mmCIF file of C-alpha atoms in Angstrom:
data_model
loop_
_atom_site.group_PDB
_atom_site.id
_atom_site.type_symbol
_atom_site.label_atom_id
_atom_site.label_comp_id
_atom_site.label_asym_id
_atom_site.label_seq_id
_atom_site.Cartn_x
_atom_site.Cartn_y
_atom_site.Cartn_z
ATOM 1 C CA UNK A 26 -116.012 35.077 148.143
ATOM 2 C CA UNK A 27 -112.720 36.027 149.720
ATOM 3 C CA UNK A 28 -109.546 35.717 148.081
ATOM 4 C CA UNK A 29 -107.221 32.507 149.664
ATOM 5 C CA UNK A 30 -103.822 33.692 150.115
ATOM 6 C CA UNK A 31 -101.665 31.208 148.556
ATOM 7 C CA UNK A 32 -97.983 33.118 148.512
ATOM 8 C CA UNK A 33 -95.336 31.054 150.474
ATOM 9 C CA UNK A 34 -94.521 31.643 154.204
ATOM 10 C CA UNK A 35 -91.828 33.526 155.085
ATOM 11 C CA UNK A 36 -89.302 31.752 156.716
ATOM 12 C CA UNK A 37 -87.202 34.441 159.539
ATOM 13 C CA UNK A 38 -89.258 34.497 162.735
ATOM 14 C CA UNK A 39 -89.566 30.980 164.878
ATOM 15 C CA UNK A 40 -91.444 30.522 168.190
ATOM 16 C CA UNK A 41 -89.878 27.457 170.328
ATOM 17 C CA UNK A 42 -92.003 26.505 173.104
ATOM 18 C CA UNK A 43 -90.345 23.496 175.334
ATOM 19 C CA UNK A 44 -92.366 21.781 178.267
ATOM 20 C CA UNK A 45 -90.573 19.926 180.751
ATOM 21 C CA UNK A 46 -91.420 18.960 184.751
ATOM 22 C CA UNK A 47 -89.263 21.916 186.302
ATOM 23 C CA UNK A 48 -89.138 23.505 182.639
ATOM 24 C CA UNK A 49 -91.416 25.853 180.792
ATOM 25 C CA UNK A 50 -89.419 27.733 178.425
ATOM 26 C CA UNK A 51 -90.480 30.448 175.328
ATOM 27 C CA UNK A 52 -88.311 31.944 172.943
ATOM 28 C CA UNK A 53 -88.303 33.427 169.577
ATOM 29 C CA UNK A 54 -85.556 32.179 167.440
ATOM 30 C CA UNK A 55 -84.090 34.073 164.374
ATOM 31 C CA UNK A 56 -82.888 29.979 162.322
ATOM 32 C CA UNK A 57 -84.714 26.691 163.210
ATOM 33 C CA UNK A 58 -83.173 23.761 161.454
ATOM 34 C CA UNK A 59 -82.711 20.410 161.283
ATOM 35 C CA UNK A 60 -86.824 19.526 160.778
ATOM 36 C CA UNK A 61 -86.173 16.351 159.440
ATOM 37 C CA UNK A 62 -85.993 12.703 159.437
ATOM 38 C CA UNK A 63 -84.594 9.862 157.091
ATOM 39 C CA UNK A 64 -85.100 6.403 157.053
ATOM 40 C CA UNK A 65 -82.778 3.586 156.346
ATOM 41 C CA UNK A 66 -82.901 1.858 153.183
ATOM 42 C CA UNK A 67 -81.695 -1.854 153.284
ATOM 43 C CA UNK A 68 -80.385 -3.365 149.705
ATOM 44 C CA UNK A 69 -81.974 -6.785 149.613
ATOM 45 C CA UNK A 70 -80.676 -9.269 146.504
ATOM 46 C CA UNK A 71 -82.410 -12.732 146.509
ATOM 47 C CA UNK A 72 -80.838 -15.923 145.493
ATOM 48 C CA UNK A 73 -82.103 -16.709 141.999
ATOM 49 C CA UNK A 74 -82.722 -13.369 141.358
ATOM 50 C CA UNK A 75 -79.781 -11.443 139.716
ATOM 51 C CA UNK A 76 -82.091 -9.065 137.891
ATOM 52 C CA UNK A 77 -83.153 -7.031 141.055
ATOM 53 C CA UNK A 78 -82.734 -5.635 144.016
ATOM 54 C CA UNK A 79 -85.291 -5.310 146.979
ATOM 55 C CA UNK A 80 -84.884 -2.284 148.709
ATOM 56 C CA UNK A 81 -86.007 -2.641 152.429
ATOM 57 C CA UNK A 82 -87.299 -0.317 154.943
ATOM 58 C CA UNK A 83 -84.867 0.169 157.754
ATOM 59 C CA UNK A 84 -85.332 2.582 161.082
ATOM 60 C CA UNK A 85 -86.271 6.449 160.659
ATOM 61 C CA UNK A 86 -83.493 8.431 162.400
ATOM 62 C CA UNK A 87 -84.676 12.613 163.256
ATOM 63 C CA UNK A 88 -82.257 15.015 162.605
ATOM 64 C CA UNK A 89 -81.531 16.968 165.689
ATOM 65 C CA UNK A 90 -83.238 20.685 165.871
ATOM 66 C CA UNK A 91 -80.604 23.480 165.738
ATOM 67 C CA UNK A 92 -82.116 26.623 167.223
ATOM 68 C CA UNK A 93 -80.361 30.140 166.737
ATOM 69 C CA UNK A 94 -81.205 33.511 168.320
ATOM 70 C CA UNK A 95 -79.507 36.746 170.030
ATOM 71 C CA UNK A 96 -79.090 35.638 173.542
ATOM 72 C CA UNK A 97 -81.656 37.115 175.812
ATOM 73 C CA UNK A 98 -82.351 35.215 178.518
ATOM 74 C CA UNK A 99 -81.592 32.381 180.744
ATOM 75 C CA UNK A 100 -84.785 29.685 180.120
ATOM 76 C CA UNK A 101 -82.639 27.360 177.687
ATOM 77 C CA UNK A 102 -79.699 27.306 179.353
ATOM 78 C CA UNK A 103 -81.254 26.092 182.628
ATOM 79 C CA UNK A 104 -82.618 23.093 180.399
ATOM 80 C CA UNK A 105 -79.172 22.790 179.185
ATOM 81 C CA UNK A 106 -77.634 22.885 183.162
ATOM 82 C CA UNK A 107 -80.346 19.842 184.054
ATOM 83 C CA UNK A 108 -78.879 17.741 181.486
ATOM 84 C CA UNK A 109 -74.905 18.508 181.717
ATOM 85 C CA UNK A 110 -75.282 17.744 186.081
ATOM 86 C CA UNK A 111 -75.810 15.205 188.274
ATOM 87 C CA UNK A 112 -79.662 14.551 189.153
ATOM 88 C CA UNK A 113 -82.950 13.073 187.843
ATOM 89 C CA UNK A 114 -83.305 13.826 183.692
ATOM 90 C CA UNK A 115 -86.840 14.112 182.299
ATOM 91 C CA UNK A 116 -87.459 14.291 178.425
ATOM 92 C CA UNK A 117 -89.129 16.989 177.151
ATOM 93 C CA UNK A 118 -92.107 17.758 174.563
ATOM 94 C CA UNK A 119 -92.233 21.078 172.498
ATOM 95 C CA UNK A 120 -93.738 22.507 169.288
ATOM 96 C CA UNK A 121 -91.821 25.748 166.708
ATOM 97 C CA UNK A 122 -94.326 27.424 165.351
ATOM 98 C CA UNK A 123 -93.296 29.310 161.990
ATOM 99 C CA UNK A 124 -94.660 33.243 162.192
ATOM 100 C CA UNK A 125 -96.193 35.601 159.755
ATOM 101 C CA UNK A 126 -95.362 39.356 159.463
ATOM 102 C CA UNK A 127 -96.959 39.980 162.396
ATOM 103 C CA UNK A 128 -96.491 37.662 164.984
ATOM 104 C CA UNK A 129 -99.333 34.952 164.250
ATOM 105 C CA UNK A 130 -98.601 31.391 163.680
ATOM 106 C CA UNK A 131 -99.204 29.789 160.286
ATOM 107 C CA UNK A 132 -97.127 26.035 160.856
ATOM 108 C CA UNK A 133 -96.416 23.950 164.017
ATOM 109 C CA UNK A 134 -94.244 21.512 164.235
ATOM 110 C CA UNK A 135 -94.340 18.994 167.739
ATOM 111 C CA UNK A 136 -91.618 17.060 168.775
ATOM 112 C CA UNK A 137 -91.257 14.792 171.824
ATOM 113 C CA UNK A 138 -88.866 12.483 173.875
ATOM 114 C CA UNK A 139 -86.729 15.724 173.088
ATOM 115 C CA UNK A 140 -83.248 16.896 175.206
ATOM 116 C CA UNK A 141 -80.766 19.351 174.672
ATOM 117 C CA UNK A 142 -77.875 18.013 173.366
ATOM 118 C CA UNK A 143 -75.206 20.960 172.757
ATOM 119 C CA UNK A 144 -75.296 24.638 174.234
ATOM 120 C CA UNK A 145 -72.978 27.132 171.994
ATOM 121 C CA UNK A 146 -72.122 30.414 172.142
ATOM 122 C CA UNK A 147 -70.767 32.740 169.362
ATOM 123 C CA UNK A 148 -67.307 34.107 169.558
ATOM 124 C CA UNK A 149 -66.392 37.538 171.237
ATOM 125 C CA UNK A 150 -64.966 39.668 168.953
ATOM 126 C CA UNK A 151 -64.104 43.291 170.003
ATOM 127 C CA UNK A 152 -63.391 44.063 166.006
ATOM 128 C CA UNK A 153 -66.799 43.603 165.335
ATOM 129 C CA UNK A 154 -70.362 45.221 166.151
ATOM 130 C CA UNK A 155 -72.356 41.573 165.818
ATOM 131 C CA UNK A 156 -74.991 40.362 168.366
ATOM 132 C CA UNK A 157 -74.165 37.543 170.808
ATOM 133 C CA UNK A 158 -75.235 34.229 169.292
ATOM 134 C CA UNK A 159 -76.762 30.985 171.269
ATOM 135 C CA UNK A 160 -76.971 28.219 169.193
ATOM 136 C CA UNK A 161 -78.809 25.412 171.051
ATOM 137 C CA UNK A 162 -79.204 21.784 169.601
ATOM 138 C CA UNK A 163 -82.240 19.587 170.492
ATOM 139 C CA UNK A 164 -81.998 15.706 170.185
ATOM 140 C CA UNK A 165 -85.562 13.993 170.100
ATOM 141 C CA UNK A 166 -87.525 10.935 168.960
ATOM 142 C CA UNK A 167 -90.344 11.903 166.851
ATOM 143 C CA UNK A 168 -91.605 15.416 164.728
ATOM 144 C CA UNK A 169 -95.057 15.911 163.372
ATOM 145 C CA UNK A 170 -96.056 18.928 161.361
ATOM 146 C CA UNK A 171 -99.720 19.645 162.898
#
């Protein structure tokens, strides 16, 4: 029988794969955060009923995705440039796959209705040897761990 590997996943390498008319852009990322959501929670007392509290369900709000990684290439930015100009927007799907030690996904996550809502570079400092940072931030409407 073989032996299930059970140790945790390690968490450094991310694979961010965005699909958009006009878009198709890959990219491994060194951070992905922001997987979340949270949903509202509405205090509810009822007359006659001073003992308790109901506690109601309210709307799920998604964090928005922060993605980080050396900057290498142009595919995000152009995603960024088609929602900072004038013209036609169109909402994107995507899924960040979480990678073992070599390269192989082990989690997806798939999101959807998704845009990029900030673009940020690092700062230049000539005191320091440090790689270039983009920092890109992804509003959407729904995640799913598949």
């Amino acid at each position: 029988m073989a032996r299930r590997n059970n140790d945790p996943h390690l968490a450094y390498c991310f694979k961010v794969q965005v699909n958009a008319p006009g878009i198709s852009a890959v990219a491994l990322f060194k951070s992905a955060g922001g997987l979340g959501d949270e949903t509202e929670v509405f205090d509810y007392r009822e007359g006659g009923n001073n003992a308790t509290t109901h506690r109601l369900v309210g709307a799920t709000k998604f964090k928005n995705i922060v993605l980080k990684r050396g900057l290498t290439g142009p595919e995000f930015i152009a995603w960024r440039d088609m929602w900072r100009n004038p013209g036609p927007k169109t909402r994107a799907t995507g899924t960040i796959q979480q990678l073992d030690t070599k390269g192989n996904p082990q989690i997806t996550w798939e999101f959807s209705e998704a845009w990029p809502c900030k673009w940020e570079m690092s700062e230049f400092d000539a005191s320091k040897s440090e790689v270039s940072i983009e920092t890109i931030e992804i509003a959407h409407e729904g995640l799913k761990k598949v």
